[in-house]
Short mmCIF file of N, CA and C in Angstrom, two decimals:
data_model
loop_
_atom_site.label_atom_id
_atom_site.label_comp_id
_atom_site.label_asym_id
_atom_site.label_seq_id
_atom_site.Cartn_x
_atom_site.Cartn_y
_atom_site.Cartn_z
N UNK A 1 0.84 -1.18 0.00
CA UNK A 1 0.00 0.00 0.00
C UNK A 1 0.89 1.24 0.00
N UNK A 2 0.62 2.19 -0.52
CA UNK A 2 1.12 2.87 -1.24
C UNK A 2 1.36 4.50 0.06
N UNK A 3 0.20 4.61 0.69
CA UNK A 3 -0.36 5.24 1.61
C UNK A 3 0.59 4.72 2.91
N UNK A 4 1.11 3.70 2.92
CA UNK A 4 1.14 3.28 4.41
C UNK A 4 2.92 3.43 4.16
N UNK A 5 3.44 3.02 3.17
CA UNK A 5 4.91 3.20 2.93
C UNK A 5 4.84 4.79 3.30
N UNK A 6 4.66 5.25 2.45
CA UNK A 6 4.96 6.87 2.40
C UNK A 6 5.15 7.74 4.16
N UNK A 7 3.55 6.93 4.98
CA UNK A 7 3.79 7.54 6.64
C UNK A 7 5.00 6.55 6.83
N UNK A 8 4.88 5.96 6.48
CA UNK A 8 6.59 4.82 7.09
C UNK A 8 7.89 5.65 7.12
N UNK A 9 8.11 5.76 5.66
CA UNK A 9 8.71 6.68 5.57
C UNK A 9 9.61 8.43 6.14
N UNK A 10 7.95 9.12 6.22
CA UNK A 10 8.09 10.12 6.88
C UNK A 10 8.78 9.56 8.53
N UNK A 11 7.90 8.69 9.11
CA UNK A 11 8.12 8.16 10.13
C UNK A 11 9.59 7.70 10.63
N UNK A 12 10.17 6.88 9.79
CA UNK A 12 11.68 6.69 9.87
C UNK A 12 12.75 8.30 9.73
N UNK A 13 12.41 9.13 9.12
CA UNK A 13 13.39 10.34 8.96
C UNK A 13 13.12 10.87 9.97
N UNK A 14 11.85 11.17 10.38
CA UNK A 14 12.10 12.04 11.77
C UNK A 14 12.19 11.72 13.28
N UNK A 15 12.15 10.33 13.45
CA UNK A 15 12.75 9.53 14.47
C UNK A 15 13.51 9.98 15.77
N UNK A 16 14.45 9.59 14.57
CA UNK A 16 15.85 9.76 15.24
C UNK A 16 16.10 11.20 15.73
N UNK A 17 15.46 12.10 15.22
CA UNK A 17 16.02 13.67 15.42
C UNK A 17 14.96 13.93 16.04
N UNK A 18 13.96 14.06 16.28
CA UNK A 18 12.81 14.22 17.39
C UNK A 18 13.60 13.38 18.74
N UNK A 19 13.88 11.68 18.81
CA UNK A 19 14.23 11.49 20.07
C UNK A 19 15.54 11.80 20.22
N UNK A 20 16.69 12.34 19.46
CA UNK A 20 17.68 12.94 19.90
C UNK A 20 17.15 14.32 20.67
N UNK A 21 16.18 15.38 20.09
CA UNK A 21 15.79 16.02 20.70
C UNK A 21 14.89 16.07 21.80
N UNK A 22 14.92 15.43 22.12
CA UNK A 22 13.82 14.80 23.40
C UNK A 22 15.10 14.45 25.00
N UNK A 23 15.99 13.84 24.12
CA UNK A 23 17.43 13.35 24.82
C UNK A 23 17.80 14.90 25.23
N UNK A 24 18.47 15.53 24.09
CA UNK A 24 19.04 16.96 24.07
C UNK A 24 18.26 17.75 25.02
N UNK A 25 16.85 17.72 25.53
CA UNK A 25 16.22 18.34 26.17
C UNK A 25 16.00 17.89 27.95
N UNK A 26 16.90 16.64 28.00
CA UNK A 26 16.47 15.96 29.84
C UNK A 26 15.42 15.29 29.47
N UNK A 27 14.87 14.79 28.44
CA UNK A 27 13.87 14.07 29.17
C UNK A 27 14.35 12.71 29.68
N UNK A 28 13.86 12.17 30.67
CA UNK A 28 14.42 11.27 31.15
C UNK A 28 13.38 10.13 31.34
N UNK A 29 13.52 9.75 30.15
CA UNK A 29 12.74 8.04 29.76
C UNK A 29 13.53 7.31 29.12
N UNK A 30 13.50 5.71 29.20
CA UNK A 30 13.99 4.73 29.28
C UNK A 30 13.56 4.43 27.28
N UNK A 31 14.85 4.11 26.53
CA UNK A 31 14.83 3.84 25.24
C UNK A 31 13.32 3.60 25.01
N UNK A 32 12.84 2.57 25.37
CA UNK A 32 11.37 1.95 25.21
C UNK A 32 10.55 2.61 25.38
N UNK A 33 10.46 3.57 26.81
CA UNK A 33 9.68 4.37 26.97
C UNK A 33 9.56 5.51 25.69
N UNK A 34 10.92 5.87 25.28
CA UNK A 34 11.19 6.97 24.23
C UNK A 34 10.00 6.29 22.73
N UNK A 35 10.32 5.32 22.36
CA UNK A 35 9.75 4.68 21.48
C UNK A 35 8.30 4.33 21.30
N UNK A 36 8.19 3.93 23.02
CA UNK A 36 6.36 4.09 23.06
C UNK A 36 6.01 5.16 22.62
N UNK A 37 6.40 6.22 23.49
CA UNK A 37 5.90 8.01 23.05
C UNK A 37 5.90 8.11 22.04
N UNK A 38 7.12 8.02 20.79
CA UNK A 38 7.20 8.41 19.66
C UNK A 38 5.96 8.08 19.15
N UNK A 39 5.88 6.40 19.26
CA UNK A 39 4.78 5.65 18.28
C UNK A 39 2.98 6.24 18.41
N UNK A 40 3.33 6.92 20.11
CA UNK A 40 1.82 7.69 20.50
C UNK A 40 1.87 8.37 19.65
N UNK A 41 2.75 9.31 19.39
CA UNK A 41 2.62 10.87 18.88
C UNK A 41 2.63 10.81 17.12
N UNK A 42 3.59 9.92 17.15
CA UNK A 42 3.54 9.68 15.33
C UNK A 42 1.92 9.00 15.25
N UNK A 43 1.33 8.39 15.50
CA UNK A 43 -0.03 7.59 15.32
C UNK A 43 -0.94 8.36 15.27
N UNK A 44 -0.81 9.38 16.38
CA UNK A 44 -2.06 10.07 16.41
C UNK A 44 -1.93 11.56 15.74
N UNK A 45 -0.96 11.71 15.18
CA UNK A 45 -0.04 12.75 14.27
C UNK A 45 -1.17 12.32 12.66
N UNK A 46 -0.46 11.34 12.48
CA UNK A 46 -1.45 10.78 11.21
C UNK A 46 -2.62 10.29 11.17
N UNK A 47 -3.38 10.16 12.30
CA UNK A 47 -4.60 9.96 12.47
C UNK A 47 -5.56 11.49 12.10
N UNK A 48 -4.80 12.27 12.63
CA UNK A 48 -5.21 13.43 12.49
C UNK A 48 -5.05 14.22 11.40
N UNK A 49 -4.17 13.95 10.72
CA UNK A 49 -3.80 14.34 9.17
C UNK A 49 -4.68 13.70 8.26
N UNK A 50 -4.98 12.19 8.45
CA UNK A 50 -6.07 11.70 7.85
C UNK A 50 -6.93 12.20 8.27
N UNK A 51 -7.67 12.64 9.40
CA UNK A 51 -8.95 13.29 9.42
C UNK A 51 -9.06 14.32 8.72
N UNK A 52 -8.19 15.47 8.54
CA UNK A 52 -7.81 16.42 7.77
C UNK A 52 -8.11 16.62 6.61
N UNK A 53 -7.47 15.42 6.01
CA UNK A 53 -7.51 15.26 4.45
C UNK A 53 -9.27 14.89 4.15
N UNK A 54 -9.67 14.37 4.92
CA UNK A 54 -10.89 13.85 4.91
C UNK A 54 -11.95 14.72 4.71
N UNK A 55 -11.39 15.61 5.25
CA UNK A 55 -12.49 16.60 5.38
C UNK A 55 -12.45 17.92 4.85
N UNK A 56 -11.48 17.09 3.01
CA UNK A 56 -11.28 18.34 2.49
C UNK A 56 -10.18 19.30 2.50
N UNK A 57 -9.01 19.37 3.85
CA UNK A 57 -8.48 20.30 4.16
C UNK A 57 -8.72 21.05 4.34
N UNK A 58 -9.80 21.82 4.80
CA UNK A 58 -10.78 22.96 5.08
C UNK A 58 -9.73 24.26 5.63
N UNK A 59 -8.78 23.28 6.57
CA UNK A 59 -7.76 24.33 7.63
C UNK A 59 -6.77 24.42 6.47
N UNK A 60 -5.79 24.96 6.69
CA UNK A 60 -4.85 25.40 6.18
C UNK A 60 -3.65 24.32 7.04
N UNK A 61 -2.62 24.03 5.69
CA UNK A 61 -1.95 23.00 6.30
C UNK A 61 -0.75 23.69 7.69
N UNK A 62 -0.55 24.89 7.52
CA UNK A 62 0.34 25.40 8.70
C UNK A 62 -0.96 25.16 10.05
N UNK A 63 -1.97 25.62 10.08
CA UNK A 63 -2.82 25.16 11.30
C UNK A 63 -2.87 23.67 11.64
N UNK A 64 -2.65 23.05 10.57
CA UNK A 64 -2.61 21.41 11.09
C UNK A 64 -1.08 21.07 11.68
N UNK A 65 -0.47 21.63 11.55
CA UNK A 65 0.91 21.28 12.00
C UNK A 65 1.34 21.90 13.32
N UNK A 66 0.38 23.44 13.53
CA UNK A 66 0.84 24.23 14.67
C UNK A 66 -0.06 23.35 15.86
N UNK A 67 -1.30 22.86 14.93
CA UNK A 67 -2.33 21.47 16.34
C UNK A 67 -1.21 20.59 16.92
N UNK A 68 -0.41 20.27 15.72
CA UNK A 68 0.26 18.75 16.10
C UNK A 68 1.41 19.30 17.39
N UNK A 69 2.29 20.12 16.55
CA UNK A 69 3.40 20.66 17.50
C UNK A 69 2.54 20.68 19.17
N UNK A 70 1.60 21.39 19.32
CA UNK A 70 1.25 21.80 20.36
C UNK A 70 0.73 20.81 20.97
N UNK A 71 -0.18 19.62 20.80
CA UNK A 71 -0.55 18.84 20.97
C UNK A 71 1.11 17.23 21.70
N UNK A 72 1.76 17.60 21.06
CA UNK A 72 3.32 16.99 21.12
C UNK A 72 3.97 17.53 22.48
N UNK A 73 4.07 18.59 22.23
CA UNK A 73 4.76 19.66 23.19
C UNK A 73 3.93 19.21 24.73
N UNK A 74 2.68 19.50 24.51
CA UNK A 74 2.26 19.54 25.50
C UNK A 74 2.10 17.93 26.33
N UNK A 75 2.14 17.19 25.23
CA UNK A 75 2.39 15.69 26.19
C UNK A 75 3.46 14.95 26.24
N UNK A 76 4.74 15.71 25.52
CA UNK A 76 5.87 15.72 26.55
C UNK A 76 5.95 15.76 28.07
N UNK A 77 5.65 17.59 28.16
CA UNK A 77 5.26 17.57 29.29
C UNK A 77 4.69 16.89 30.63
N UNK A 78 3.98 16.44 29.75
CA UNK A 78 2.94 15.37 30.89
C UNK A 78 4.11 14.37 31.02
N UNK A 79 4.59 14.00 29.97
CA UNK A 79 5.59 13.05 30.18
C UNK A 79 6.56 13.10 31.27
N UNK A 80 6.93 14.36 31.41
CA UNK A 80 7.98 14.79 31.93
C UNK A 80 7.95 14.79 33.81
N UNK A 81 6.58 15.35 33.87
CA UNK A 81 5.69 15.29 35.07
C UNK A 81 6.04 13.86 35.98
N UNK A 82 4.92 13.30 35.04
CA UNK A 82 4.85 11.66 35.31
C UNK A 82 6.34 11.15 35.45
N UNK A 83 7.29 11.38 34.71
CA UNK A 83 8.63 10.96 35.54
C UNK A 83 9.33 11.74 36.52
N UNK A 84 8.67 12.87 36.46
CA UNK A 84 9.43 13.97 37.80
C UNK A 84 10.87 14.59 37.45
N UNK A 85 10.47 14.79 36.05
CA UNK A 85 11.14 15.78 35.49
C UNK A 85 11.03 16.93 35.60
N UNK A 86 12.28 17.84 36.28
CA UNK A 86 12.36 19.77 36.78
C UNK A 86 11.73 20.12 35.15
N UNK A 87 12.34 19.93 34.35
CA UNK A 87 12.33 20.63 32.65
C UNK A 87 10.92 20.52 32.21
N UNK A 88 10.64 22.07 31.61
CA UNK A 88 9.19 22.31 30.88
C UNK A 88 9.60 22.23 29.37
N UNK A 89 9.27 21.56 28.42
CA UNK A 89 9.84 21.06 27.00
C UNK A 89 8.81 22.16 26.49
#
């Protein structure tokens, strides 16, 4: 499927440089843990892009991306909490 390579794709390039930046920032979760998160945030990243597309693109694609960032950002955070991390990401 043609659709599912392509998020694969995207998915593999920004990986590594999102959880280097996650590292670069203190967060302090365990490889696995890093990888669960990712797979939350990438999943529901494209869940939401598919809803998007679905519906037309009605928004403008910089508003779908400033949802995601913020939506990311902010459950870092939580992340960060939940391990009793000082650092606001």
């Amino acid at each position: 499927n043609g659709d599912a390579a392509f998020f694969e794709s995207i998915i593999n390039i920004g990986k590594g440089v999102i959880i280097d930046g996650w590292n670069n920032q203190g967060v302090n979760l365990s490889d696995e843990e890093m990888d669960m998160f990712f797979a939350y945030i990438v999943n529901g990243s494209i869940a939401l892009i598919r809803k998007w597309a679905a519906s037309d693109m009605k928004n403008p694609p910089a508003q779908i991306a400033e949802l995601i960032q913020h939506a990311t950002y902010g459950g870092i955070n939580g992340i960060a909490q939940w391990k009793g991390t000082e650092n606001s990401f």
